[in-house]
Coordinates of C-alpha atoms and ligand atoms in Angstrom, one line a residue:
X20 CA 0.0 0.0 0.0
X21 CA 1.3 3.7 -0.6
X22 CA 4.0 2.6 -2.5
X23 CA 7.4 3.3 -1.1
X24 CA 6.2 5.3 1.1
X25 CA 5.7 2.5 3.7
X26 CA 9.2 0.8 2.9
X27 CA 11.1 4.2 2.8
X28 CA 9.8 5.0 6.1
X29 CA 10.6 1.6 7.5
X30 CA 14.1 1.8 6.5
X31 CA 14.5 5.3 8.5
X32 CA 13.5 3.5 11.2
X33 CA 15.4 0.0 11.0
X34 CA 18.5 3.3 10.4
X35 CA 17.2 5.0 13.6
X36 CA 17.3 1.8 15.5
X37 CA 20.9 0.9 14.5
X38 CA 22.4 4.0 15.5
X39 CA 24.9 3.7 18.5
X40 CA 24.1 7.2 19.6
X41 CA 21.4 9.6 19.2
X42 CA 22.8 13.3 18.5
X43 CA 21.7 16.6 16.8
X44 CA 23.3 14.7 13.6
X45 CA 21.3 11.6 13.6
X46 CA 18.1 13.5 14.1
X47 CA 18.9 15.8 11.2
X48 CA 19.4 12.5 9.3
X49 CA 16.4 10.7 10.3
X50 CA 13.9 14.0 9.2
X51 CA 15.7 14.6 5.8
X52 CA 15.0 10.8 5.0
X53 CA 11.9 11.8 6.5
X54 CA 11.2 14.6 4.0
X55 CA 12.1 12.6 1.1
X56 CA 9.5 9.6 1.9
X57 CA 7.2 12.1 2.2
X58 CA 7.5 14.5 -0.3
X59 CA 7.6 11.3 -2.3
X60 CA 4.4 10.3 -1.8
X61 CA 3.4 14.0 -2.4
X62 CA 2.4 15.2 0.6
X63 CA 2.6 18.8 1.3
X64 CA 5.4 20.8 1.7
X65 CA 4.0 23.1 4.1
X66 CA 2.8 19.7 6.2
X67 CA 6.4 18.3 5.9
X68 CA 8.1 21.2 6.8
X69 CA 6.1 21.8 10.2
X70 CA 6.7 17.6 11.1
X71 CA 10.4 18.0 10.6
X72 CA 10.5 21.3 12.9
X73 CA 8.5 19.6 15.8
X74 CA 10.5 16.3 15.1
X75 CA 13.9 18.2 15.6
X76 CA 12.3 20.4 18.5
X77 CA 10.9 17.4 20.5
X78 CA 13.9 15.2 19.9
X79 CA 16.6 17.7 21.0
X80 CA 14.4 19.2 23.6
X81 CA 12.5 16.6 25.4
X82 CA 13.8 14.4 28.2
X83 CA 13.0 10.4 27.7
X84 CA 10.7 9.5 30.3
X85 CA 12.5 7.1 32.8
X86 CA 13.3 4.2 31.5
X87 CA 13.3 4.8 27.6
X88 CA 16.7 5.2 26.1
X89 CA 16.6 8.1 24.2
X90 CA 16.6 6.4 20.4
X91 CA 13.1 4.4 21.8
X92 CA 12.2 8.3 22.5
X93 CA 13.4 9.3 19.2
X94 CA 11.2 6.8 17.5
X95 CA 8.3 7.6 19.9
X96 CA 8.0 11.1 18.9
X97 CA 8.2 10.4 14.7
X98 CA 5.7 7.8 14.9
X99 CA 3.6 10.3 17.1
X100 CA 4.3 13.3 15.2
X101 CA 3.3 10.9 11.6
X102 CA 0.1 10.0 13.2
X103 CA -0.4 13.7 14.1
X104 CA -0.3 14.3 10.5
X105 CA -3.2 12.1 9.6
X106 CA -5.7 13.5 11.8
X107 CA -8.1 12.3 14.6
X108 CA -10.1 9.1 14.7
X109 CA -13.3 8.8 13.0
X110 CA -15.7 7.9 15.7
X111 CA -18.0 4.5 14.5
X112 CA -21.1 4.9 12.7
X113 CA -23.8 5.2 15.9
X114 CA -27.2 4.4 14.6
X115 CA -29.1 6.7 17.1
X116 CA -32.6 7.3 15.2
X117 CA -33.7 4.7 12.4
X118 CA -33.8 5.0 9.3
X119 CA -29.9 6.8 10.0
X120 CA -29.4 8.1 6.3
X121 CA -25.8 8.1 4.7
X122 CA -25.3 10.4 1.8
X123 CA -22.4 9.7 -0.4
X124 CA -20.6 12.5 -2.9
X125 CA -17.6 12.7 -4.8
X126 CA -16.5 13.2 -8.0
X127 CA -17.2 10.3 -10.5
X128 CA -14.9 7.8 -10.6
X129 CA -13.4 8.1 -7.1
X130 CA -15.3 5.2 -6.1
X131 CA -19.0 6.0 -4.3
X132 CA -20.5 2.7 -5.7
X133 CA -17.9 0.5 -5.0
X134 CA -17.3 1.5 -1.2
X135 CA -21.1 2.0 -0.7
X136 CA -21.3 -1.9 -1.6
X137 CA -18.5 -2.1 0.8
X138 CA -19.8 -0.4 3.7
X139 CA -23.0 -2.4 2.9
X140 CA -21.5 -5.4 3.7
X141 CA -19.6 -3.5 6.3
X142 CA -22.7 -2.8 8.2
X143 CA -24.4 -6.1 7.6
X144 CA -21.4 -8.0 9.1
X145 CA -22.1 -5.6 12.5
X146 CA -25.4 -6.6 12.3
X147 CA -27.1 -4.1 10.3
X148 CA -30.2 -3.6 7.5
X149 CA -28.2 -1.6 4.9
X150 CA -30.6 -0.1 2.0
X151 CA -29.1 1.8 -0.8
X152 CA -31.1 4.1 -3.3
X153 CA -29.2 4.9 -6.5
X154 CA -29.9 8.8 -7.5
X155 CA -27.4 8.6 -10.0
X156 CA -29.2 9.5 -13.5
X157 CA -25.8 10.4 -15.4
X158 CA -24.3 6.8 -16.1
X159 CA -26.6 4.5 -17.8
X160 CA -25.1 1.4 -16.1
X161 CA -25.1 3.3 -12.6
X162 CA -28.1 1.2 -11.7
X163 CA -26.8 -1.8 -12.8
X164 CA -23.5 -1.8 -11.0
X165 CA -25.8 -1.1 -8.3
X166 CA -27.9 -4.0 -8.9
X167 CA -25.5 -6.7 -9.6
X168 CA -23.7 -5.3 -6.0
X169 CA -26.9 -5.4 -4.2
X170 CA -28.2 -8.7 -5.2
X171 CA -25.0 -10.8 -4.2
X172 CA -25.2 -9.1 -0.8
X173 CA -29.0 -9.6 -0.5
X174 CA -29.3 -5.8 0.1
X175 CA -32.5 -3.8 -0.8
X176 CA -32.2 -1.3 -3.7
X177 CA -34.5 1.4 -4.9
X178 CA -33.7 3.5 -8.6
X179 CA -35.6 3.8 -11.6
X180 CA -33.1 3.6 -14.7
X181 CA -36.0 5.5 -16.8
X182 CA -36.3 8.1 -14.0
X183 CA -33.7 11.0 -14.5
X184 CA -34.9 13.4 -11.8
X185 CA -32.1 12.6 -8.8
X186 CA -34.2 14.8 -6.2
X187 CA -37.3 13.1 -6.9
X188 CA -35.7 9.5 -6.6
X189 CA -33.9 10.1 -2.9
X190 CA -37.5 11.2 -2.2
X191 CA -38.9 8.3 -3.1
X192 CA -36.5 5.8 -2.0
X193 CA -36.4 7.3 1.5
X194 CA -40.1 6.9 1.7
X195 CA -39.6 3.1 0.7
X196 CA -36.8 2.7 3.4
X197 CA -38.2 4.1 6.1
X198 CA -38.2 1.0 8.3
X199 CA -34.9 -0.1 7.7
X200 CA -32.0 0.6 10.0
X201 CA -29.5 1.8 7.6
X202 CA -30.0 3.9 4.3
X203 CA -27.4 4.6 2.1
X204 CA -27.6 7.3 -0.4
X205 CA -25.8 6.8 -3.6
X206 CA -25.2 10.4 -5.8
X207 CA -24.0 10.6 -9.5
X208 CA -20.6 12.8 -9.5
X209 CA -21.2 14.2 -12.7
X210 CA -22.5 17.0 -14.1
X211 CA -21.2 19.4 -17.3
X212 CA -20.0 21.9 -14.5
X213 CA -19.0 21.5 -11.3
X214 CA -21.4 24.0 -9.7
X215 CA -24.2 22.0 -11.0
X216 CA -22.8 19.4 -9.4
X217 CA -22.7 21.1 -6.3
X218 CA -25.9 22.5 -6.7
X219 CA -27.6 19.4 -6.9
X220 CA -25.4 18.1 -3.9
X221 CA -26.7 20.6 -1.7
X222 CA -30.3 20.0 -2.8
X223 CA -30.0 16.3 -2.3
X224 CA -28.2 17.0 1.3
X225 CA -31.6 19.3 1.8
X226 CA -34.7 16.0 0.3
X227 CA -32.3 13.6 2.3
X228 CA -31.6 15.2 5.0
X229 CA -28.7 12.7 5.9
X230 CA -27.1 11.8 9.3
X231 CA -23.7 11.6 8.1
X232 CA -22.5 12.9 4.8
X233 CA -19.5 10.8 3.4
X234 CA -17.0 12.1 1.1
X235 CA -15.4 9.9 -1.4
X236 CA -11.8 11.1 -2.5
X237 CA -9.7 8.8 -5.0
X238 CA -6.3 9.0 -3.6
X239 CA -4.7 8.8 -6.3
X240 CA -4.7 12.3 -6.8
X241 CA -2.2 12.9 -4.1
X242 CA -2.3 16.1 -1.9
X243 CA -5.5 17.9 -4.1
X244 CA -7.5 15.7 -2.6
X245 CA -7.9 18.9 0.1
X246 CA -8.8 21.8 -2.3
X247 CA -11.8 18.7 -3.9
X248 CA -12.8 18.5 0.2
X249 CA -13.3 21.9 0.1
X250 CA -15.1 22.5 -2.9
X251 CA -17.7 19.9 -1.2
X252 CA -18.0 21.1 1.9
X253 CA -19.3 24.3 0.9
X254 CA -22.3 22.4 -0.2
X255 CA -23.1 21.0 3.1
X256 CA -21.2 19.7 6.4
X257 CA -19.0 16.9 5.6
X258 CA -19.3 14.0 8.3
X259 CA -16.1 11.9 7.3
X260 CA -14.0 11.1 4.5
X261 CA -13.4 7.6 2.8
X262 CA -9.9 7.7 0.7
X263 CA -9.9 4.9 -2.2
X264 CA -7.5 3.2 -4.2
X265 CA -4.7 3.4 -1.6
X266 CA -3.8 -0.2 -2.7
X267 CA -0.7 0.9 -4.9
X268 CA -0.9 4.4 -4.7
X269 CA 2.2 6.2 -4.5
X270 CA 0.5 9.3 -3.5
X271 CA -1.9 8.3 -1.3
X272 CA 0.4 9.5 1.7
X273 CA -0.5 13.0 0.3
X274 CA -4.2 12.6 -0.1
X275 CA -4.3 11.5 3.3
X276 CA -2.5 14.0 4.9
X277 CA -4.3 16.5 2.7
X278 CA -7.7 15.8 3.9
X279 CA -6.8 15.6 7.9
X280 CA -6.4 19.5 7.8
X281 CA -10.2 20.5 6.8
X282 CA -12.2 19.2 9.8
X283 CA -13.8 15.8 8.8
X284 CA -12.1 13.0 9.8
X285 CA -11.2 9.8 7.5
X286 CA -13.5 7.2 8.4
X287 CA -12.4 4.4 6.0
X288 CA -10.0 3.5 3.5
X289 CA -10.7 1.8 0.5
X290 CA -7.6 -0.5 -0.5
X291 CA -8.9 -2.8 -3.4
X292 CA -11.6 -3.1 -5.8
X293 CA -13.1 -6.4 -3.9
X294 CA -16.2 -6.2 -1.6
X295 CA -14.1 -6.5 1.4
X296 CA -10.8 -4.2 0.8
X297 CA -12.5 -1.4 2.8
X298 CA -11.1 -0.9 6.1
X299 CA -12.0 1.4 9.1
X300 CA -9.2 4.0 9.6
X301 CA -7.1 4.4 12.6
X302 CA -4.2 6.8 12.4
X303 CA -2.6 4.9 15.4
X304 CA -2.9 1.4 13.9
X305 CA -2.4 2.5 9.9
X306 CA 1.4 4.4 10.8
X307 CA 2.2 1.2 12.7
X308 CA 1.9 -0.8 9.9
X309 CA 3.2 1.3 7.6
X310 CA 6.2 1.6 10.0
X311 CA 6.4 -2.5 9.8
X312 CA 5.7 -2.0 13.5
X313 CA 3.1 -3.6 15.2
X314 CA 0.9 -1.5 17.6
X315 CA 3.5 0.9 18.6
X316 CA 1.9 3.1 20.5
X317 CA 0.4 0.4 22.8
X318 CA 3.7 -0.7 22.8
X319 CA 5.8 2.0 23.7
X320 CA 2.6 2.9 26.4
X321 CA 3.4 -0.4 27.8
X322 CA 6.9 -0.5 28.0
X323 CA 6.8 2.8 29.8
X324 CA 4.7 1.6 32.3
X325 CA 6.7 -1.5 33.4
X326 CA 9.7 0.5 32.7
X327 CA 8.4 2.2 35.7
X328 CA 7.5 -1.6 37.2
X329 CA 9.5 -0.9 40.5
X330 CA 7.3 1.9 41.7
X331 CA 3.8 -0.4 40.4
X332 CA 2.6 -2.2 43.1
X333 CA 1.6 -5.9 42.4
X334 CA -2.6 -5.3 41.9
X335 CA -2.2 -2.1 39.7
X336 CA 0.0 -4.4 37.7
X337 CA -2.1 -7.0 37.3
X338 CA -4.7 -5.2 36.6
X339 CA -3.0 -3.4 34.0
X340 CA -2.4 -7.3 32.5
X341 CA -5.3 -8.4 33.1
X342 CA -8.0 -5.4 32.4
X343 CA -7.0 -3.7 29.1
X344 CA -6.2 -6.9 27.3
X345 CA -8.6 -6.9 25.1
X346 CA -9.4 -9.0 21.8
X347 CA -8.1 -6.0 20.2
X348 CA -4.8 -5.7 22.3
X349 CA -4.3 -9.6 21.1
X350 CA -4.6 -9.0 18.0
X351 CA -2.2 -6.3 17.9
X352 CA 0.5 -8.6 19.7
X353 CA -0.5 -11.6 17.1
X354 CA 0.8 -8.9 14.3
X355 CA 4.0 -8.2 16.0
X356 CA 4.9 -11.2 16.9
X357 CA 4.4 -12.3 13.4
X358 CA 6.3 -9.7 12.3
X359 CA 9.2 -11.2 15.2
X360 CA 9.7 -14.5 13.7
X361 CA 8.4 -17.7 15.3
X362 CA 6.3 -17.2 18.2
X363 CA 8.1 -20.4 20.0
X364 CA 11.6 -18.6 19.8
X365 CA 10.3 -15.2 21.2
X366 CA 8.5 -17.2 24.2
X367 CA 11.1 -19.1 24.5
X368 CA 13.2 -16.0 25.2
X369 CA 10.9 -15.6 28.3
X370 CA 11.0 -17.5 31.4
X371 CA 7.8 -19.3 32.0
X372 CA 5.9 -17.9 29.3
X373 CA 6.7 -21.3 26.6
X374 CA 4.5 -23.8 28.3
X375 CA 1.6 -21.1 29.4
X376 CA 0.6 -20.5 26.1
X377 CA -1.6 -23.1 24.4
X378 CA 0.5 -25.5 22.7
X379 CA -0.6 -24.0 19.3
X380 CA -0.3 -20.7 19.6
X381 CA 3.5 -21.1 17.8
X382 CA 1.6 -21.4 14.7
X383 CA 0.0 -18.2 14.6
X384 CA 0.1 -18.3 11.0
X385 CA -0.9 -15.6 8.3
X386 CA -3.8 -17.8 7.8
X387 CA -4.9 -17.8 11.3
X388 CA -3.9 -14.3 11.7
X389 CA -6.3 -13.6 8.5
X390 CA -9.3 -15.5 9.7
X391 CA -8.7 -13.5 13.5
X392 CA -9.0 -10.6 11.2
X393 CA -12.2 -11.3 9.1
X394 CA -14.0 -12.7 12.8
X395 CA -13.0 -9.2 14.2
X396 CA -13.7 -7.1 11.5
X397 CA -17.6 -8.7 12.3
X398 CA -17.6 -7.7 16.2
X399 CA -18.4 -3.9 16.9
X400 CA -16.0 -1.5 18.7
X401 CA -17.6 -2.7 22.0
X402 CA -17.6 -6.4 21.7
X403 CA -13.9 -5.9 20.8
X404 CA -13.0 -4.3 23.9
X405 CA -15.9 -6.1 26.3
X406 CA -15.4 -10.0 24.5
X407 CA -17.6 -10.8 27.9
X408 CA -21.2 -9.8 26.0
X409 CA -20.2 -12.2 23.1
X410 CA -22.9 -14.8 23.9
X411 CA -24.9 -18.0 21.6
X412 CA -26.9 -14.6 19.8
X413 CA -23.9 -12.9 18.8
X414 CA -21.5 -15.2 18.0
X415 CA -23.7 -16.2 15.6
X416 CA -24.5 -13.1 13.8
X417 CA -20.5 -12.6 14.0
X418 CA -19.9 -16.5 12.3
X419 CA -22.7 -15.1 9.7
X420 CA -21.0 -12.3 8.6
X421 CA -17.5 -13.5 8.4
X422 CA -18.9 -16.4 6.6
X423 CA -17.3 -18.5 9.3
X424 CA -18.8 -21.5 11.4
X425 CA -20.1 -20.5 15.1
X426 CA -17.0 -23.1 15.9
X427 CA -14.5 -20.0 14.3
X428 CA -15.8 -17.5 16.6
X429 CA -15.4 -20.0 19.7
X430 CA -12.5 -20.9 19.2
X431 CA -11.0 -17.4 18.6
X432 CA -13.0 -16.8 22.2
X433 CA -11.4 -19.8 23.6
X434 CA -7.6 -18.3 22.5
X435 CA -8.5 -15.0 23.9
X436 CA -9.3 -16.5 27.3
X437 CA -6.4 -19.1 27.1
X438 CA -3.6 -16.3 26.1
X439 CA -5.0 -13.3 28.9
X440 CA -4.8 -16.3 31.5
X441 CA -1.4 -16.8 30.2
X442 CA -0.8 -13.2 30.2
X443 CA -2.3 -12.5 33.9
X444 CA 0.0 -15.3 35.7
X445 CA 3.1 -13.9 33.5
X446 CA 2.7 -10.5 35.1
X447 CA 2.7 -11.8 38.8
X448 CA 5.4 -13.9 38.4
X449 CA 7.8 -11.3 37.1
X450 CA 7.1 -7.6 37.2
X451 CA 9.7 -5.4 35.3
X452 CA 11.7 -7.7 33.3
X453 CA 11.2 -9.7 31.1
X454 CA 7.6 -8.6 30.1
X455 CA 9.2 -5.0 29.4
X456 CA 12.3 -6.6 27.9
X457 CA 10.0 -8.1 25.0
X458 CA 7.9 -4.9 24.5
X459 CA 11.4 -3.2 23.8
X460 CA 12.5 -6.2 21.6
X461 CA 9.4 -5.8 19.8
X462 CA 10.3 -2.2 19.0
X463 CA 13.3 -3.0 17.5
Ligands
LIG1495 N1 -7.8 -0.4 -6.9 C1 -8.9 0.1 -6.4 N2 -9.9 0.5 -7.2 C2 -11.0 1.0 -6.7 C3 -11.2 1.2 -5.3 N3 -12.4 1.8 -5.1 C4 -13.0 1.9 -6.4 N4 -12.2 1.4 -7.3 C5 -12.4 1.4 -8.8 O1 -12.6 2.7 -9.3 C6 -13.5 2.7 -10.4 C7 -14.6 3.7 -10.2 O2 -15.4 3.2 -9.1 P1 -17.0 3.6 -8.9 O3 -17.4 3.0 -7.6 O4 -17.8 3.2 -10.1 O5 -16.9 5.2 -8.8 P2 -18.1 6.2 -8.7 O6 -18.2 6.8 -10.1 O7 -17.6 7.3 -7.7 O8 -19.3 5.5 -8.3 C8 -14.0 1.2 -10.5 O9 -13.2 0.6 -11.5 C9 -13.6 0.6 -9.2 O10 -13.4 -0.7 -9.3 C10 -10.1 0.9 -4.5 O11 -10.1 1.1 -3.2 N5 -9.0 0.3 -5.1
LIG1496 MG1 -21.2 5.5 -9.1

């Protein structure tokens, strides 16, 4: 994804990490290799500019927290200051009033139809009633596409091929949809000139009325991506922003970065032309991979912490082990680890830990990792973080929309509880050491 951007940046930090010291030098060196992934991938100069200033500031200025050798600092503050530059998290679609209405725009092309048949299936797979109407009366085959995406998904579509009055088909369709849970709004991004196209934008916003407007930017157009946001959101108030075609985009580091300066956050990314390459956006999450890094953040929060292990009494400590592990936080330490080597060689690097884990769990494969992923990209935000509500009922609605068998999500369950156990007696038996020693390793 993002072309070289990803592997540039890695390299930086694989550099970073091999350096013997950490001087003004070094951190000059990082930030100009910095610059160059960057500008690369066309993200703003301006934007660039203003990273590398805080980068250098914080570096040289800051004292590492107690604990952190100052390269771990080093690393801490690019990876924060990269995440900076992508914004704030898109909160998760709340259905708080049925029918809650979704309104697509964007220009055409950038990919409305494809992710709305995404974030159909999206929604279903939490449990939803998605409905789409198709207002689009510029492309012949717009209700086609529609209706060949609907029908494998068993989703409800309303458009009239014959009918070319957009205003008058959201009407309608909204009337049809009004006991579904879900409606989706699907606009044409065409017109002879763009202020017609705008015009009719902000009438549809007005016959919908939507919940949330979504704004569909194909990032392939790099760092204008910002100046198209803007021209939209004088129509009406953008809710979030979904960037497509990141899969292979080398400039898809600038449309991202573009967008997080005017107000909307990015709710999803779109990286494939499949039913299922749509993923919800997390700046935290998205520069850790990109960095080849794992969860970072959680990581460097953790190693902090037990870095600090000799003034944590024993119960915070266990609680810390044993109450914010989540499904989430395993899935995060499955990706790392993977990204380690074999998981019997790092365990075995810990005292005690080899035999605690189930005797499996040295083949977290790819493939296993993979099916985790699909099972979890089912659960919502809250059944991630409280895997205690996931009873017969839900598990399966979330076997269902993974296409899985109520045996997958079970034994995912079963893991989980197997691997926080492991996790809970691991902290007790040793506080500071080796736990903290892996987090660091894991950085490396
Ligand atoms: N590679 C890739 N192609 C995409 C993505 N999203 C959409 N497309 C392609 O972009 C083209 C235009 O998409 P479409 O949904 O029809 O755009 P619309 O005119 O905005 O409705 C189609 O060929 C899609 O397959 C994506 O995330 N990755
Ligand atoms: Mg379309």
């Amino acid at each position: 994804m993002l072309g070289n951007l990803g592997k540039n940046l890695t390299n930086t930090m694989k550099k970073l990490a091999g350096m013997a010291i950490i001087d003004e030098e070094v951190v000059k060196e990082v930030i100009k290799d910095i610059q160059r992934a960057l500008i690369q991938a066309d993200v703003n100069i301006k934007l660039v500019l203003n990273l590398s200033k805080t980068i250098e500031k914080r570096s040289l200025s800051e004292e590492p927290p107690k604990g952190v050798t100052p390269k771990e600092h080093v690393i801490k503050i690019v990876y924060e200051e990269l995440v900076h530059l992508l914004g704030e998290k898109a909160p998760e679609i709340e259905v708080e009033t049925k029918p809650f209405k979704i309104l697509f725009m964007g220009l055409q092309g950038s990919g409305k139809t494809t992710t709305i048949g995404k974030l159909a299936r999206y929604l279903q797979r939490k449990g939803f009633n998605p409905a789409i109407i198709c207002t689009d009366t510029w492309r012949p085959a717009a209700y086609e596409q529609l209706r060949q995406l609907t029908e494998s998904l068993n989703v409800p579509l309303y458009g009239d091929p014959d009918n070319e009055d957009a205003l008058d088909l959201a009407k309608k369709g909204i009337k049809k949809f009004k006991k579904q849970d879900i409606i989706i709004v699907d606009t044409a991004g065409r017109h002879k000139e763009e202020k017609d196209l705008l015009d009719e934008m902000k009438q549809i916003s007005v016959v919908v009325d939507p919940d949330e407007v979504m704004l569909v930017i194909d990032g392939t157009i790099g760092q204008q991506a910002r100046e198209q946001a803007l021209a939209f959101s004088q129509t009406t108030d953008i809710g979030s922003i979904v960037i497509t075609k990141l899969d292979g985009s080398a400039k898809g580091g600038g449309a991202l970065s573009a967008v997080a300066e005017i107000g909307a956050p990015i709710k999803f990314i779109g990286t494939g032309e499949r039913i299922e390459d749509l993923e919800a956006f997390d700046p935290d999450r998205f520069i850790s991979r990109l960095l080849g890094m794992g969860d970072i953040k959680t990581l460097i929060e953790r190693a902090e912490e037990i870095a600090e292990g000799d003034e944590v009494d024993m119960e915070s400590m266990d609680a810390m082990l044993s109450g914010k592990f989540t499904l989430k936080d395993m899935y995060a330490q499955f990706e790392v680890m993977n990204k380690m080597g074999p998981m019997q060689q790092v365990l075995n690097m810990m005292p005690g830990m080899g035999n605690k884990l189930p005797k499996n769990a040295s083949q977290v494969t790819e493939e296993r990792l993979n099916k985790y992923r699909i099972l979890m990209d089912s659960m919502t935000e809250h059944e991630l973080t409280h895997p205690e509500v996931i009873k017969q009922s839900r598990v399966k609605r979330i076997a269902k929309g993974a296409g899985m068998r109520n045996e997958d999500v079970k034994e995912l369950l079963k893991y989980y509880q197997v691997t926080k156990k492991a996790i809970k007696g691991f902290g007790k038996r040793k506080m500071g050491g080796p736990l903290g020693q892996m987090m660091r390793q894991m950085m490396r």
